[in-house]
């Protein structure tokens, strides 16, 4: 190194002199403490240079060697931790390498690395843990030997006598002369194989020279293999100018940085007019993102592949979980009522009630027992169908409130464990695809379900289509999502049907399909309620459910029972299962005798509550007003929900006539608000069409279906008269009775009590006048339009030249139509005048 002078001396003698206090303490009782304290002090003072200036002060006739591979670079993992206190913990880590026996002490390594014949005197050793090396400051006699010759001698010695530490037995210790002014900082900057070289002027005010690649290569190649040299772009205006050096290994970059930082390139070597100072710093290498780049530039391949991978993972991970939860719902594994401990507690409670003579009877069960006795044949019929092998549907049809669900679930399937109940009403009424998927999944126990992913995947698919021009397959339609839910449910049902099969059974040699066909009693039962509820709005849900139900029955996986209010259910089910005869049970209203027994049993059930229930008198024997019950039931009809409502009102103390009067008033009020005064434009019927039905059914028990369609009110309907009647039937204002061949033949009130409600509404003269006036206005508008249309055609015919004889019949027809229409309009106006008089005189 220029400017340094050499004094002769032996390195071993110097080491013994400097570290004698430490070595002499080895034989003392507190030798460990004396051994480590010296090095801890040296570590704390040397990491930031002399007096924390960041530099090593090399005086005259002094030089600096940098020894590599003294410490492992893996210590950077600890040094980089944000909570790690280097001042506290690093001395302890450094002391772990001080083992003279293992030759891992930095002093011992230095003593071994510097031969005794080298004419230098070691003055100081500065360890650099994060760079895995150490600086050795020495003095020498420049009159006897030059520093470059000392470096050559030392390097030849280390090459011949290789020193390999235990943590890196492959690489040897290397040493180079420091030509610059090393910067020994303790910042959180860690070594990298990439160096950034900045070119600074040696004299302020002068310009620094930008060194070419050839000169940089000649200066730095000696420290290790250089992969590439990248100079600053010519059009870049960033100052100071710089270049990048990419070494093959990190330790090569460490050696170059510590030996050449602060080196001044003289003008004679291309350093400009006044010389150029090299400032070196580590720069993190930017990793090549070729995988990411390839994925970005090939979306047509990547996006479908990601979708397929996602679908595969979903099927592999989530489908078994979903199948497990569906099985748990079907088998009622998590229901507390099926728990053995719960059953034991309930049995003990029942015994205690019997001992204490406390008899409590459910009022509803007491009343329904009469209904079930009346429908015992239907219950037994359903049970017999469930043990037969027939690949068809069981359909229980009846008006709303006729007890279809209670008949099937509480009676026909009583005690049967493997049952699945699906209510179509919430699925059909759900708004949006995500909500529909969520409700359908909850109905069968399908979880986890990510219904929100359907909307997100649709957005991703739309964005991808705008980017690459084609759909990626991320999004799935409602049809596909429902198919997945039903498919998983079919898998779970089949596993449940086969779970009782054993290897030692007599028919163990049968296949799965043959076994299920031979044992219909082991198949689970799927009950689909509210089938075809609001089917005119969207039939997709019912089409999918019926197709899935058909697959269950044809493959002998499960029995399927449909509960529906719609009498035209066969049209929908025949599309899914054509050529089959459905097993059907039609439930109607109860007979007057059964209805009366139902109400009386409801009243008498309360007499059996309490410890002395047998001593109480029955209400049916004490209440004299129950003589009115026959007449009240005749008015109310045999609808199960209405009978239950009547029994509750009588139980509160009302007489049967008063209870019937209140029920009729309530029904009339509901009809008035929902059908006659509701002007919602979204409905498929108008108040005038509903009022015409109310007036006709108030005077007759039923009206002819086709006769009603021929009336002016329904004939002029924009949506068609039949669509209007179907909407009114769906709203339960009326019920359509089928005739021969299943065609609609007659129209009746939706409930028996509605007949009395219709009569009650027609008795209100003001209401009748108001609604009749609106009906006449609509009819008048229709006739006026017809007259205007006929007059327009007559005007066109009258403009023909010569008045051809061929149009005479058409002209007479149009004139007669105008006459008839005018007569109707005049008649409507006379009726309207009378109705307006009623409205002005009455309240």
Short mmCIF file of C-alpha atoms in Angstrom, two decimals, residues 90-570:
data_model
loop_
_atom_site.label_atom_id
_atom_site.label_comp_id
_atom_site.label_asym_id
_atom_site.label_seq_id
_atom_site.Cartn_x
_atom_site.Cartn_y
_atom_site.Cartn_z
CA UNK A 90 -23.04 -10.84 19.34
CA UNK A 91 -20.13 -10.97 21.81
CA UNK A 92 -21.55 -14.23 23.13
CA UNK A 93 -21.83 -15.61 19.60
CA UNK A 94 -18.30 -14.49 18.86
CA UNK A 95 -16.98 -16.20 21.99
CA UNK A 96 -18.37 -19.53 20.78
CA UNK A 97 -15.75 -19.49 18.04
CA UNK A 98 -12.89 -18.96 20.54
CA UNK A 99 -11.70 -22.51 20.90
CA UNK A 100 -7.94 -22.77 20.38
CA UNK A 101 -8.16 -26.55 20.40
CA UNK A 102 -10.61 -26.51 17.46
CA UNK A 103 -8.62 -23.76 15.73
CA UNK A 104 -11.73 -21.58 15.40
CA UNK A 105 -10.52 -18.59 17.41
CA UNK A 106 -10.06 -15.63 15.02
CA UNK A 107 -6.68 -14.96 16.67
CA UNK A 108 -5.64 -18.58 16.16
CA UNK A 109 -6.83 -18.50 12.54
CA UNK A 110 -4.88 -15.30 12.00
CA UNK A 111 -1.77 -16.79 13.58
CA UNK A 112 -2.09 -19.83 11.34
CA UNK A 113 -2.83 -17.73 8.26
CA UNK A 114 0.19 -15.42 8.66
CA UNK A 115 3.47 -17.32 8.37
CA UNK A 116 6.24 -16.67 10.87
CA UNK A 117 8.65 -15.87 8.06
CA UNK A 118 6.55 -12.94 6.89
CA UNK A 119 8.38 -9.74 7.95
CA UNK A 120 5.41 -7.90 9.50
CA UNK A 121 4.19 -7.01 12.95
CA UNK A 122 0.47 -7.55 13.59
CA UNK A 123 -1.01 -4.58 15.41
CA UNK A 124 -4.74 -5.25 15.50
CA UNK A 125 -7.43 -7.70 14.41
CA UNK A 126 -10.94 -6.37 13.62
CA UNK A 127 -13.59 -9.11 13.10
CA UNK A 128 -16.42 -8.47 10.61
CA UNK A 129 -19.15 -10.99 11.45
CA UNK A 130 -21.74 -9.95 8.88
CA UNK A 131 -19.09 -10.14 6.15
CA UNK A 132 -17.55 -13.37 7.43
CA UNK A 133 -13.98 -12.04 7.64
CA UNK A 134 -11.54 -9.92 9.60
CA UNK A 135 -9.17 -6.99 9.02
CA UNK A 136 -5.55 -7.41 10.14
CA UNK A 137 -3.63 -4.18 10.63
CA UNK A 138 0.13 -4.62 10.55
CA UNK A 139 3.35 -2.65 10.34
CA UNK A 140 6.41 -3.44 8.23
CA UNK A 141 9.71 -2.02 7.00
CA UNK A 142 9.21 -0.70 3.47
CA UNK A 143 12.97 -0.57 2.97
CA UNK A 144 13.22 -4.36 3.14
CA UNK A 145 10.01 -5.49 1.38
CA UNK A 146 7.12 -3.89 -0.50
CA UNK A 147 3.47 -4.42 0.48
CA UNK A 148 2.64 -6.06 -2.85
CA UNK A 149 5.41 -8.58 -2.24
CA UNK A 150 4.01 -9.23 1.23
CA UNK A 151 0.58 -9.85 -0.28
CA UNK A 152 2.02 -12.25 -2.86
CA UNK A 153 3.94 -14.16 -0.20
CA UNK A 154 0.89 -14.42 2.06
CA UNK A 155 -1.40 -15.59 -0.75
CA UNK A 156 1.11 -18.20 -1.90
CA UNK A 157 1.39 -19.47 1.66
CA UNK A 158 -2.40 -19.76 2.09
CA UNK A 159 -2.74 -21.51 -1.23
CA UNK A 160 -0.07 -24.05 -0.27
CA UNK A 161 -1.16 -24.42 3.37
CA UNK A 162 -4.92 -24.31 3.07
CA UNK A 163 -6.87 -23.43 6.18
CA UNK A 164 -10.52 -24.58 6.11
CA UNK A 165 -12.79 -23.72 9.05
CA UNK A 166 -15.27 -26.24 10.42
CA UNK A 167 -18.35 -24.32 9.23
CA UNK A 168 -17.09 -24.26 5.60
CA UNK A 169 -14.81 -27.24 5.00
CA UNK A 170 -14.85 -26.75 1.23
CA UNK A 171 -13.59 -23.18 0.95
CA UNK A 172 -10.22 -22.07 2.30
CA UNK A 173 -9.22 -18.85 3.99
CA UNK A 174 -8.06 -16.18 1.51
CA UNK A 175 -6.22 -12.91 2.13
CA UNK A 176 -5.80 -9.74 0.06
CA UNK A 177 -4.13 -6.42 0.64
CA UNK A 178 -6.48 -3.52 1.26
CA UNK A 179 -5.71 -0.82 -1.35
CA UNK A 180 -8.44 1.62 -0.40
CA UNK A 181 -9.86 3.01 2.79
CA UNK A 182 -12.35 0.43 4.11
CA UNK A 183 -15.61 1.55 5.62
CA UNK A 184 -16.40 -0.62 8.66
CA UNK A 185 -20.01 0.41 9.32
CA UNK A 186 -22.51 -1.39 11.57
CA UNK A 187 -25.60 -0.54 9.53
CA UNK A 188 -28.25 -3.06 8.59
CA UNK A 189 -26.66 -3.58 5.21
CA UNK A 190 -25.74 -7.13 4.37
CA UNK A 191 -23.47 -8.60 1.73
CA UNK A 192 -24.65 -9.30 -1.78
CA UNK A 193 -22.98 -10.63 -4.90
CA UNK A 194 -23.84 -7.35 -6.68
CA UNK A 195 -21.71 -4.23 -6.12
CA UNK A 196 -22.48 -0.67 -7.09
CA UNK A 197 -19.34 1.39 -7.86
CA UNK A 198 -19.67 5.17 -7.72
CA UNK A 199 -17.04 7.37 -9.37
CA UNK A 200 -16.17 10.44 -7.25
CA UNK A 201 -13.57 13.15 -7.93
CA UNK A 202 -10.39 12.96 -5.85
CA UNK A 203 -10.21 16.77 -5.69
CA UNK A 204 -13.31 18.91 -5.01
CA UNK A 205 -14.39 20.89 -8.04
CA UNK A 206 -12.80 18.47 -10.50
CA UNK A 207 -14.68 16.00 -12.69
CA UNK A 208 -14.49 12.29 -12.02
CA UNK A 209 -13.77 9.88 -14.83
CA UNK A 210 -16.27 7.12 -15.64
CA UNK A 211 -14.11 4.01 -15.79
CA UNK A 212 -14.67 1.71 -18.78
CA UNK A 213 -15.50 -1.94 -18.42
CA UNK A 214 -11.99 -3.06 -19.36
CA UNK A 215 -10.44 -1.03 -16.52
CA UNK A 216 -13.04 -2.22 -14.00
CA UNK A 217 -12.41 -5.78 -15.03
CA UNK A 218 -8.64 -5.42 -14.53
CA UNK A 219 -9.13 -3.91 -11.06
CA UNK A 220 -11.66 -6.40 -9.67
CA UNK A 221 -11.13 -9.69 -11.47
CA UNK A 222 -8.42 -10.76 -9.05
CA UNK A 223 -11.00 -11.00 -6.23
CA UNK A 224 -13.24 -13.53 -7.92
CA UNK A 225 -15.23 -14.53 -10.99
CA UNK A 226 -17.22 -11.60 -12.45
CA UNK A 227 -20.46 -12.52 -14.18
CA UNK A 228 -21.23 -9.16 -15.74
CA UNK A 229 -20.27 -5.51 -15.69
CA UNK A 230 -23.14 -3.08 -16.29
CA UNK A 231 -22.26 0.56 -16.86
CA UNK A 232 -24.63 3.44 -16.41
CA UNK A 233 -26.68 4.28 -19.53
CA UNK A 234 -25.25 7.12 -21.55
CA UNK A 235 -28.51 9.07 -21.53
CA UNK A 236 -28.88 8.81 -17.75
CA UNK A 237 -28.47 12.09 -15.90
CA UNK A 238 -28.01 10.56 -12.48
CA UNK A 239 -24.90 11.70 -10.65
CA UNK A 240 -22.46 10.60 -9.48
CA UNK A 241 -21.88 8.19 -12.34
CA UNK A 242 -21.82 4.52 -11.43
CA UNK A 243 -21.45 0.96 -12.65
CA UNK A 244 -22.58 -2.43 -11.43
CA UNK A 245 -20.44 -5.52 -10.91
CA UNK A 246 -22.08 -8.92 -10.58
CA UNK A 247 -19.82 -11.51 -8.93
CA UNK A 248 -20.49 -15.20 -9.03
CA UNK A 249 -20.23 -15.57 -5.25
CA UNK A 250 -21.01 -13.32 -2.33
CA UNK A 251 -17.60 -13.78 -0.69
CA UNK A 252 -15.90 -12.53 -3.88
CA UNK A 253 -17.96 -9.33 -3.68
CA UNK A 254 -17.12 -8.98 0.02
CA UNK A 255 -13.41 -9.22 -0.69
CA UNK A 256 -13.62 -6.70 -3.55
CA UNK A 257 -15.62 -4.22 -1.51
CA UNK A 258 -13.38 -4.31 1.57
CA UNK A 259 -10.16 -4.10 -0.43
CA UNK A 260 -11.13 -1.49 -3.04
CA UNK A 261 -13.54 0.83 -1.26
CA UNK A 262 -12.03 4.33 -1.20
CA UNK A 263 -9.31 3.41 -3.70
CA UNK A 264 -8.10 6.33 -5.84
CA UNK A 265 -7.50 5.54 -9.49
CA UNK A 266 -4.54 7.73 -10.53
CA UNK A 267 -4.68 9.79 -13.75
CA UNK A 268 -2.04 7.59 -15.30
CA UNK A 269 -4.37 4.56 -14.99
CA UNK A 270 -7.41 6.33 -16.47
CA UNK A 271 -8.64 8.15 -13.41
CA UNK A 272 -9.11 11.50 -15.14
CA UNK A 273 -7.21 14.73 -14.62
CA UNK A 274 -7.07 14.60 -10.82
CA UNK A 275 -7.87 10.95 -10.16
CA UNK A 276 -11.13 9.13 -9.36
CA UNK A 277 -12.18 7.65 -6.03
CA UNK A 278 -14.15 4.40 -6.06
CA UNK A 279 -17.00 4.13 -3.58
CA UNK A 280 -18.41 0.61 -3.30
CA UNK A 281 -21.63 -0.58 -1.71
CA UNK A 282 -23.69 -3.75 -1.77
CA UNK A 283 -26.83 -3.79 -3.86
CA UNK A 284 -29.45 -6.47 -3.66
CA UNK A 285 -29.62 -8.50 -6.79
CA UNK A 286 -32.96 -8.33 -8.51
CA UNK A 287 -34.10 -11.89 -8.88
CA UNK A 288 -35.20 -12.90 -12.31
CA UNK A 289 -38.97 -13.35 -12.34
CA UNK A 290 -39.06 -15.49 -15.45
CA UNK A 291 -41.73 -17.74 -14.04
CA UNK A 292 -43.95 -14.80 -13.16
CA UNK A 293 -43.28 -13.15 -16.51
CA UNK A 294 -44.17 -16.32 -18.36
CA UNK A 295 -47.40 -16.63 -16.42
CA UNK A 296 -48.31 -13.03 -17.16
CA UNK A 297 -47.68 -13.22 -20.89
CA UNK A 298 -49.58 -16.53 -21.36
CA UNK A 299 -53.02 -15.88 -19.84
CA UNK A 300 -54.80 -18.15 -22.33
CA UNK A 301 -52.94 -21.11 -20.87
CA UNK A 302 -52.50 -20.01 -17.27
CA UNK A 303 -56.03 -18.91 -16.39
CA UNK A 304 -57.79 -22.13 -17.53
CA UNK A 305 -55.03 -24.15 -15.86
CA UNK A 306 -55.53 -22.25 -12.59
CA UNK A 307 -59.29 -22.78 -12.85
CA UNK A 308 -58.80 -26.52 -13.41
CA UNK A 309 -56.34 -26.73 -10.51
CA UNK A 310 -58.71 -24.82 -8.24
CA UNK A 311 -61.58 -27.11 -9.19
CA UNK A 312 -59.43 -30.19 -8.57
CA UNK A 313 -58.37 -28.96 -5.13
CA UNK A 314 -61.94 -28.08 -4.27
CA UNK A 315 -63.18 -31.54 -5.20
CA UNK A 316 -60.34 -33.30 -3.43
CA UNK A 317 -60.59 -31.33 -0.18
CA UNK A 318 -64.12 -29.99 0.23
CA UNK A 319 -66.29 -32.67 -1.38
CA UNK A 320 -65.61 -35.32 1.32
CA UNK A 321 -66.34 -32.72 3.99
CA UNK A 322 -69.58 -31.71 2.29
CA UNK A 323 -70.63 -35.31 1.91
CA UNK A 324 -70.01 -35.84 5.63
CA UNK A 325 -72.25 -32.93 6.62
CA UNK A 326 -75.01 -34.05 4.25
CA UNK A 327 -74.91 -37.53 5.78
CA UNK A 328 -75.07 -36.00 9.25
CA UNK A 329 -78.18 -34.05 8.26
CA UNK A 330 -79.91 -37.06 6.72
CA UNK A 331 -79.10 -39.40 9.61
CA UNK A 332 -79.76 -36.70 12.25
CA UNK A 333 -76.40 -37.45 13.86
CA UNK A 334 -76.23 -34.07 15.58
CA UNK A 335 -79.89 -33.95 16.71
CA UNK A 336 -80.21 -33.97 20.47
CA UNK A 337 -83.52 -35.83 20.32
CA UNK A 338 -81.71 -38.85 18.86
CA UNK A 339 -79.04 -38.82 21.54
CA UNK A 340 -79.05 -41.85 23.88
CA UNK A 341 -78.53 -39.73 26.99
CA UNK A 342 -81.42 -37.45 26.02
CA UNK A 343 -83.70 -40.41 25.40
CA UNK A 344 -82.80 -41.88 28.81
CA UNK A 345 -83.56 -38.58 30.56
CA UNK A 346 -86.89 -38.29 28.78
CA UNK A 347 -87.84 -41.84 29.77
CA UNK A 348 -87.00 -41.10 33.41
CA UNK A 349 -89.06 -37.90 33.26
CA UNK A 350 -92.00 -39.84 31.84
CA UNK A 351 -91.80 -42.36 34.69
CA UNK A 352 -91.73 -39.52 37.21
CA UNK A 353 -94.84 -37.99 35.64
CA UNK A 354 -96.62 -41.31 35.89
CA UNK A 355 -95.68 -41.66 39.58
CA UNK A 356 -96.87 -38.13 40.38
CA UNK A 357 -100.01 -38.67 38.30
CA UNK A 358 -99.23 -35.60 36.22
CA UNK A 359 -100.78 -36.19 32.84
CA UNK A 360 -100.05 -33.64 30.21
CA UNK A 361 -101.33 -34.05 26.73
CA UNK A 362 -100.36 -31.93 23.77
CA UNK A 363 -103.43 -30.08 22.57
CA UNK A 364 -102.43 -30.20 18.94
CA UNK A 365 -101.69 -33.95 19.10
CA UNK A 366 -105.06 -34.58 20.67
CA UNK A 367 -106.85 -32.77 17.86
CA UNK A 368 -104.77 -34.22 15.07
CA UNK A 369 -105.32 -37.74 16.31
CA UNK A 370 -108.81 -37.51 14.94
CA UNK A 371 -107.52 -36.42 11.56
CA UNK A 372 -104.98 -39.21 11.46
CA UNK A 373 -107.62 -41.76 12.36
CA UNK A 374 -109.67 -40.49 9.43
CA UNK A 375 -106.64 -40.62 7.11
CA UNK A 376 -105.26 -43.88 8.43
CA UNK A 377 -105.58 -45.55 5.04
CA UNK A 378 -103.47 -42.85 3.39
CA UNK A 379 -100.77 -43.23 6.05
CA UNK A 380 -100.63 -46.99 5.64
CA UNK A 381 -100.57 -46.61 1.87
CA UNK A 382 -97.48 -44.39 2.02
CA UNK A 383 -95.74 -46.81 4.38
CA UNK A 384 -96.42 -49.73 2.09
CA UNK A 385 -95.08 -47.82 -0.93
CA UNK A 386 -91.82 -47.21 0.94
CA UNK A 387 -91.09 -50.93 1.24
CA UNK A 388 -91.83 -51.68 -2.39
CA UNK A 389 -89.43 -51.58 -5.31
CA UNK A 390 -90.87 -49.10 -7.77
CA UNK A 391 -88.87 -46.42 -9.54
CA UNK A 392 -91.51 -43.71 -9.45
CA UNK A 393 -92.54 -40.75 -7.35
CA UNK A 394 -94.94 -40.56 -4.43
CA UNK A 395 -97.01 -37.38 -4.69
CA UNK A 396 -99.17 -36.02 -1.87
CA UNK A 397 -101.36 -33.24 -3.29
CA UNK A 398 -103.76 -31.03 -1.45
CA UNK A 399 -104.64 -27.39 -0.80
CA UNK A 400 -102.60 -25.31 1.58
CA UNK A 401 -103.47 -26.10 5.18
CA UNK A 402 -104.71 -29.61 4.48
CA UNK A 403 -101.97 -31.23 6.63
CA UNK A 404 -99.76 -32.75 3.93
CA UNK A 405 -96.47 -32.17 5.75
CA UNK A 406 -97.78 -33.42 9.09
CA UNK A 407 -99.28 -36.49 7.46
CA UNK A 408 -96.01 -37.51 5.82
CA UNK A 409 -93.39 -36.48 8.40
CA UNK A 410 -95.24 -37.02 11.67
CA UNK A 411 -97.21 -40.11 10.72
CA UNK A 412 -96.03 -41.98 7.62
CA UNK A 413 -92.33 -41.45 8.39
CA UNK A 414 -92.62 -41.54 12.17
CA UNK A 415 -89.64 -43.37 13.66
CA UNK A 416 -87.76 -43.44 10.36
CA UNK A 417 -84.27 -42.07 10.85
CA UNK A 418 -82.81 -41.49 7.40
CA UNK A 419 -85.01 -38.72 6.04
CA UNK A 420 -84.14 -35.52 4.20
CA UNK A 421 -86.69 -32.68 3.98
CA UNK A 422 -86.22 -30.01 1.29
CA UNK A 423 -88.53 -26.98 1.32
CA UNK A 424 -88.75 -25.44 -2.15
CA UNK A 425 -90.37 -22.21 -0.95
CA UNK A 426 -87.25 -20.43 0.43
CA UNK A 427 -85.18 -21.68 -2.52
CA UNK A 428 -87.68 -20.29 -5.04
CA UNK A 429 -88.11 -16.99 -3.19
CA UNK A 430 -84.37 -16.34 -2.81
CA UNK A 431 -83.20 -13.27 -4.70
CA UNK A 432 -80.07 -13.71 -6.80
CA UNK A 433 -77.95 -16.70 -7.70
CA UNK A 434 -75.76 -16.48 -4.59
CA UNK A 435 -78.77 -16.46 -2.26
CA UNK A 436 -80.39 -19.35 -4.14
CA UNK A 437 -77.23 -21.43 -3.90
CA UNK A 438 -76.89 -20.68 -0.19
CA UNK A 439 -80.49 -21.65 0.61
CA UNK A 440 -80.30 -24.84 -1.46
CA UNK A 441 -77.06 -25.82 0.26
CA UNK A 442 -78.52 -25.27 3.73
CA UNK A 443 -81.56 -27.34 2.82
CA UNK A 444 -79.43 -30.47 2.34
CA UNK A 445 -76.62 -29.63 4.80
CA UNK A 446 -74.10 -28.91 2.03
CA UNK A 447 -71.23 -27.06 3.72
CA UNK A 448 -68.88 -25.35 3.40
CA UNK A 449 -70.46 -23.42 0.57
CA UNK A 450 -68.88 -20.32 -0.94
CA UNK A 451 -71.91 -18.77 -2.64
CA UNK A 452 -70.21 -15.35 -2.72
CA UNK A 453 -67.52 -16.86 -4.94
CA UNK A 454 -70.07 -17.13 -7.74
CA UNK A 455 -70.33 -13.34 -8.07
CA UNK A 456 -66.58 -12.85 -7.71
CA UNK A 457 -65.75 -15.52 -10.27
CA UNK A 458 -68.22 -13.94 -12.70
CA UNK A 459 -66.36 -10.64 -12.41
CA UNK A 460 -63.02 -12.39 -12.92
CA UNK A 461 -64.36 -14.23 -15.94
CA UNK A 462 -65.69 -10.98 -17.39
CA UNK A 463 -62.35 -9.25 -16.84
CA UNK A 464 -60.46 -12.17 -18.39
CA UNK A 465 -62.80 -12.20 -21.39
CA UNK A 466 -62.10 -8.52 -21.97
CA UNK A 467 -58.36 -9.18 -21.68
CA UNK A 468 -57.81 -12.37 -23.68
CA UNK A 469 -61.03 -12.43 -25.69
CA UNK A 470 -62.38 -15.78 -24.44
CA UNK A 471 -64.05 -17.08 -21.31
CA UNK A 472 -61.82 -18.77 -18.76
CA UNK A 473 -64.38 -21.04 -17.09
CA UNK A 474 -63.98 -19.44 -13.64
CA UNK A 475 -67.65 -18.53 -13.35
CA UNK A 476 -70.35 -21.16 -13.04
CA UNK A 477 -74.02 -20.73 -13.72
CA UNK A 478 -76.76 -21.39 -11.21
CA UNK A 479 -77.53 -24.55 -13.14
CA UNK A 480 -74.00 -25.89 -12.61
CA UNK A 481 -73.87 -24.95 -8.94
CA UNK A 482 -77.17 -26.70 -8.22
CA UNK A 483 -75.97 -29.79 -10.07
CA UNK A 484 -72.95 -29.94 -7.75
CA UNK A 485 -75.13 -29.70 -4.66
CA UNK A 486 -77.52 -32.42 -5.85
CA UNK A 487 -74.63 -34.65 -6.97
CA UNK A 488 -72.99 -34.50 -3.54
CA UNK A 489 -76.33 -35.18 -1.93
CA UNK A 490 -76.83 -38.25 -4.15
CA UNK A 491 -73.40 -39.54 -3.11
CA UNK A 492 -74.23 -39.11 0.58
CA UNK A 493 -77.65 -40.78 0.20
CA UNK A 494 -76.12 -43.76 -1.55
CA UNK A 495 -73.50 -44.20 1.18
CA UNK A 496 -76.26 -44.08 3.80
CA UNK A 497 -78.29 -46.71 1.93
CA UNK A 498 -75.28 -49.03 1.78
CA UNK A 499 -73.88 -48.44 5.27
CA UNK A 500 -75.91 -51.30 6.80
CA UNK A 501 -74.52 -53.79 4.30
CA UNK A 502 -72.16 -56.42 5.75
CA UNK A 503 -69.75 -58.86 4.18
CA UNK A 504 -71.41 -61.87 5.78
CA UNK A 505 -74.89 -61.08 4.40
CA UNK A 506 -76.60 -63.66 2.25
CA UNK A 507 -76.67 -61.32 -0.72
CA UNK A 508 -73.17 -59.96 -0.23
CA UNK A 509 -72.27 -61.08 -3.74
CA UNK A 510 -74.73 -58.62 -5.27
CA UNK A 511 -73.57 -55.36 -6.74
CA UNK A 512 -74.54 -52.02 -5.22
CA UNK A 513 -77.41 -51.38 -7.64
CA UNK A 514 -78.78 -54.89 -7.26
CA UNK A 515 -78.51 -54.67 -3.47
CA UNK A 516 -80.41 -51.38 -3.35
CA UNK A 517 -83.08 -52.78 -5.63
CA UNK A 518 -83.44 -55.85 -3.41
CA UNK A 519 -83.67 -53.82 -0.19
CA UNK A 520 -86.01 -50.85 -0.71
CA UNK A 521 -86.58 -50.61 3.06
CA UNK A 522 -82.98 -49.45 3.57
CA UNK A 523 -83.18 -46.54 1.19
CA UNK A 524 -83.43 -43.08 2.74
CA UNK A 525 -86.50 -40.94 2.06
CA UNK A 526 -86.35 -37.50 0.45
CA UNK A 527 -89.38 -35.28 1.10
CA UNK A 528 -89.68 -32.28 -1.23
CA UNK A 529 -92.22 -29.80 0.16
CA UNK A 530 -93.93 -26.81 -1.47
CA UNK A 531 -93.17 -28.22 -4.89
CA UNK A 532 -94.16 -25.82 -7.74
CA UNK A 533 -94.53 -22.90 -5.33
CA UNK A 534 -94.55 -19.78 -7.59
CA UNK A 535 -93.46 -21.95 -10.49
CA UNK A 536 -94.70 -19.39 -13.02
CA UNK A 537 -91.90 -16.99 -12.00
CA UNK A 538 -88.96 -19.34 -12.57
CA UNK A 539 -89.13 -23.03 -13.40
CA UNK A 540 -85.37 -23.69 -13.35
CA UNK A 541 -85.32 -24.69 -9.67
CA UNK A 542 -88.16 -27.17 -10.09
CA UNK A 543 -86.71 -28.62 -13.29
CA UNK A 544 -83.42 -29.31 -11.52
CA UNK A 545 -85.09 -30.77 -8.44
CA UNK A 546 -87.36 -33.04 -10.49
CA UNK A 547 -84.43 -34.25 -12.63
CA UNK A 548 -82.40 -34.97 -9.50
CA UNK A 549 -85.35 -36.77 -7.89
CA UNK A 550 -85.77 -38.86 -11.04
CA UNK A 551 -82.12 -39.93 -10.86
CA UNK A 552 -82.60 -40.96 -7.21
CA UNK A 553 -85.57 -43.16 -7.97
CA UNK A 554 -84.27 -44.74 -11.19
CA UNK A 555 -80.96 -45.67 -9.54
CA UNK A 556 -82.73 -47.01 -6.41
CA UNK A 557 -80.81 -44.63 -4.14
CA UNK A 558 -83.78 -43.15 -2.27
CA UNK A 559 -87.56 -42.86 -2.15
CA UNK A 560 -88.87 -39.42 -3.16
CA UNK A 561 -92.11 -37.90 -1.84
CA UNK A 562 -93.43 -34.66 -3.33
CA UNK A 563 -95.76 -32.38 -1.35
CA UNK A 564 -97.57 -29.89 -3.59
CA UNK A 565 -100.60 -27.63 -3.74
CA UNK A 566 -100.62 -27.54 -7.54
CA UNK A 567 -103.03 -29.92 -9.25
CA UNK A 568 -101.01 -29.72 -12.48
CA UNK A 569 -97.90 -31.26 -10.94
CA UNK A 570 -97.89 -34.13 -13.44
#
